[in-house]
Amino acid sequence: MKRIATLICATTLGLMANIATAQPNITDLSFTDPWIRGSVPGQKNGAGYLIIDNKSGQPAAMVSANSDRADRIELHTIVREDGVAKMREVQEIPVPANGSVTLQPGGYHVMFIGLTQPFKEGESIPVKLNFSDGRSAEVTFTVKAPTYMGGGGMQGHGHGGHGMMKGN
Ligand SMILES: [Cu+2]
């Protein structure tokens, strides 16, 4: 009997170790300079940008996002076809282990489709970003002017800590 108990215990420990490996802490991810371009009159869609840093040794991937300010959100990139830049939906935006990904004009972005109301400069927009391992983070985006093009070169890329993180 004693031997069986030991076996079960070892199995349980093994399972726990697996779970710990599969679920890196949400605090391994940080979100810098989240912003959305302000809407011009009549605009139906909008785009959001930010830098996602991954301090863990395991790759991460953003797979979806939610906000009550749009009918739905898609993840987009921009590809060149015959010299024309076109938006293309992607299934995920990868964040390399011990690395970062920058969503910026001309590249990856969070696409708000069917705005429920226009984005006005200065507004704060909470957006839930969801990752492939089930984690999600609530990040507050700041609406910039319709002409704004980004943080200007990304030098210094300080960690402002705008994002509120929520484990899942
Ligand atoms: Cu787009």
PDB file of C-alpha atoms in Angstrom, residues 101-166:
ATOM      1  CA  VAL A 101       7.552  42.832 -31.184  1.00  0.00           C
ATOM      2  CA  THR A 102       6.658  46.367 -32.268  1.00  0.00           C
ATOM      3  CA  LEU A 103       3.226  47.073 -33.702  1.00  0.00           C
ATOM      4  CA  GLN A 104       3.624  50.249 -35.726  1.00  0.00           C
ATOM      5  CA  PRO A 105       2.316  52.027 -38.846  1.00  0.00           C
ATOM      6  CA  GLY A 106       3.397  50.021 -41.889  1.00  0.00           C
ATOM      7  CA  GLY A 107       3.490  46.710 -39.992  1.00  0.00           C
ATOM      8  CA  TYR A 108       1.583  44.724 -37.412  1.00  0.00           C
ATOM      9  CA  HIS A 109      -1.455  46.413 -35.895  1.00  0.00           C
ATOM     10  CA  VAL A 110      -4.614  45.739 -33.928  1.00  0.00           C
ATOM     11  CA  MET A 111      -7.500  46.458 -36.319  1.00  0.00           C
ATOM     12  CA  PHE A 112     -10.782  47.725 -34.879  1.00  0.00           C
ATOM     13  CA  ILE A 113     -13.514  46.858 -37.388  1.00  0.00           C
ATOM     14  CA  GLY A 114     -16.861  48.633 -37.215  1.00  0.00           C
ATOM     15  CA  LEU A 115     -16.298  51.362 -34.630  1.00  0.00           C
ATOM     16  CA  THR A 116     -19.189  51.806 -32.214  1.00  0.00           C
ATOM     17  CA  GLN A 117     -18.119  55.472 -31.884  1.00  0.00           C
ATOM     18  CA  PRO A 118     -15.184  57.486 -33.280  1.00  0.00           C
ATOM     19  CA  PHE A 119     -11.843  57.506 -31.445  1.00  0.00           C
ATOM     20  CA  LYS A 120     -11.344  61.041 -30.097  1.00  0.00           C
ATOM     21  CA  GLU A 121      -7.867  62.382 -29.378  1.00  0.00           C
ATOM     22  CA  GLY A 122      -7.008  62.076 -25.678  1.00  0.00           C
ATOM     23  CA  GLU A 123      -9.404  59.236 -24.934  1.00  0.00           C
ATOM     24  CA  SER A 124      -8.279  56.161 -22.985  1.00  0.00           C
ATOM     25  CA  ILE A 125      -9.444  52.881 -24.521  1.00  0.00           C
ATOM     26  CA  PRO A 126      -9.126  49.622 -22.550  1.00  0.00           C
ATOM     27  CA  VAL A 127      -8.400  46.661 -24.819  1.00  0.00           C
ATOM     28  CA  LYS A 128      -8.028  43.028 -23.767  1.00  0.00           C
ATOM     29  CA  LEU A 129      -5.127  41.302 -25.499  1.00  0.00           C
ATOM     30  CA  ASN A 130      -5.302  37.499 -25.554  1.00  0.00           C
ATOM     31  CA  PHE A 131      -2.339  35.144 -25.878  1.00  0.00           C
ATOM     32  CA  SER A 132      -2.097  31.625 -27.274  1.00  0.00           C
ATOM     33  CA  ASP A 133      -1.547  30.005 -23.869  1.00  0.00           C
ATOM     34  CA  GLY A 134      -4.781  31.434 -22.470  1.00  0.00           C
ATOM     35  CA  ARG A 135      -3.301  34.448 -20.718  1.00  0.00           C
ATOM     36  CA  SER A 136      -4.790  37.864 -21.327  1.00  0.00           C
ATOM     37  CA  ALA A 137      -3.888  41.416 -20.394  1.00  0.00           C
ATOM     38  CA  GLU A 138      -6.022  44.530 -20.145  1.00  0.00           C
ATOM     39  CA  VAL A 139      -4.039  47.339 -21.762  1.00  0.00           C
ATOM     40  CA  THR A 140      -5.141  50.985 -21.877  1.00  0.00           C
ATOM     41  CA  PHE A 141      -4.535  52.610 -25.267  1.00  0.00           C
ATOM     42  CA  THR A 142      -4.317  56.395 -25.652  1.00  0.00           C
ATOM     43  CA  VAL A 143      -5.959  57.967 -28.683  1.00  0.00           C
ATOM     44  CA  LYS A 144      -3.566  60.227 -30.621  1.00  0.00           C
ATOM     45  CA  ALA A 145      -4.279  62.778 -33.343  1.00  0.00           C
ATOM     46  CA  PRO A 146      -5.371  61.377 -36.741  1.00  0.00           C
ATOM     47  CA  THR A 147      -2.020  62.603 -38.149  1.00  0.00           C
ATOM     48  CA  TYR A 148       0.172  60.978 -35.467  1.00  0.00           C
ATOM     49  CA  MET A 149       2.669  58.472 -36.903  1.00  0.00           C
ATOM     50  CA  GLY A 150       4.252  56.888 -33.839  1.00  0.00           C
ATOM     51  CA  GLY A 151       6.812  57.451 -31.110  1.00  0.00           C
ATOM     52  CA  GLY A 152       9.521  58.631 -33.494  1.00  0.00           C
ATOM     53  CA  GLY A 153      12.268  56.109 -33.961  1.00  0.00           C
ATOM     54  CA  MET A 154      11.715  54.004 -30.861  1.00  0.00           C
ATOM     55  CA  GLN A 155      14.965  55.220 -29.268  1.00  0.00           C
ATOM     56  CA  GLY A 156      15.000  54.935 -25.545  1.00  0.00           C
ATOM     57  CA  HIS A 157      11.950  52.645 -25.718  1.00  0.00           C
ATOM     58  CA  GLY A 158      11.257  53.155 -22.037  1.00  0.00           C
ATOM     59  CA  HIS A 159       8.845  50.951 -20.174  1.00  0.00           C
ATOM     60  CA  GLY A 160       6.049  53.284 -19.257  1.00  0.00           C
ATOM     61  CA  GLY A 161       3.966  50.647 -17.562  1.00  0.00           C
ATOM     62  CA  HIS A 162       0.665  51.838 -19.042  1.00  0.00           C
ATOM     63  CA  GLY A 163      -0.764  48.353 -19.156  1.00  0.00           C
ATOM     64  CA  MET A 164      -2.697  46.817 -16.306  1.00  0.00           C
ATOM     65  CA  MET A 165      -2.013  43.131 -16.311  1.00  0.00           C
ATOM     66  CA  LYS A 166      -4.518  40.514 -15.361  1.00  0.00           C
TER      67      LYS A 166
END
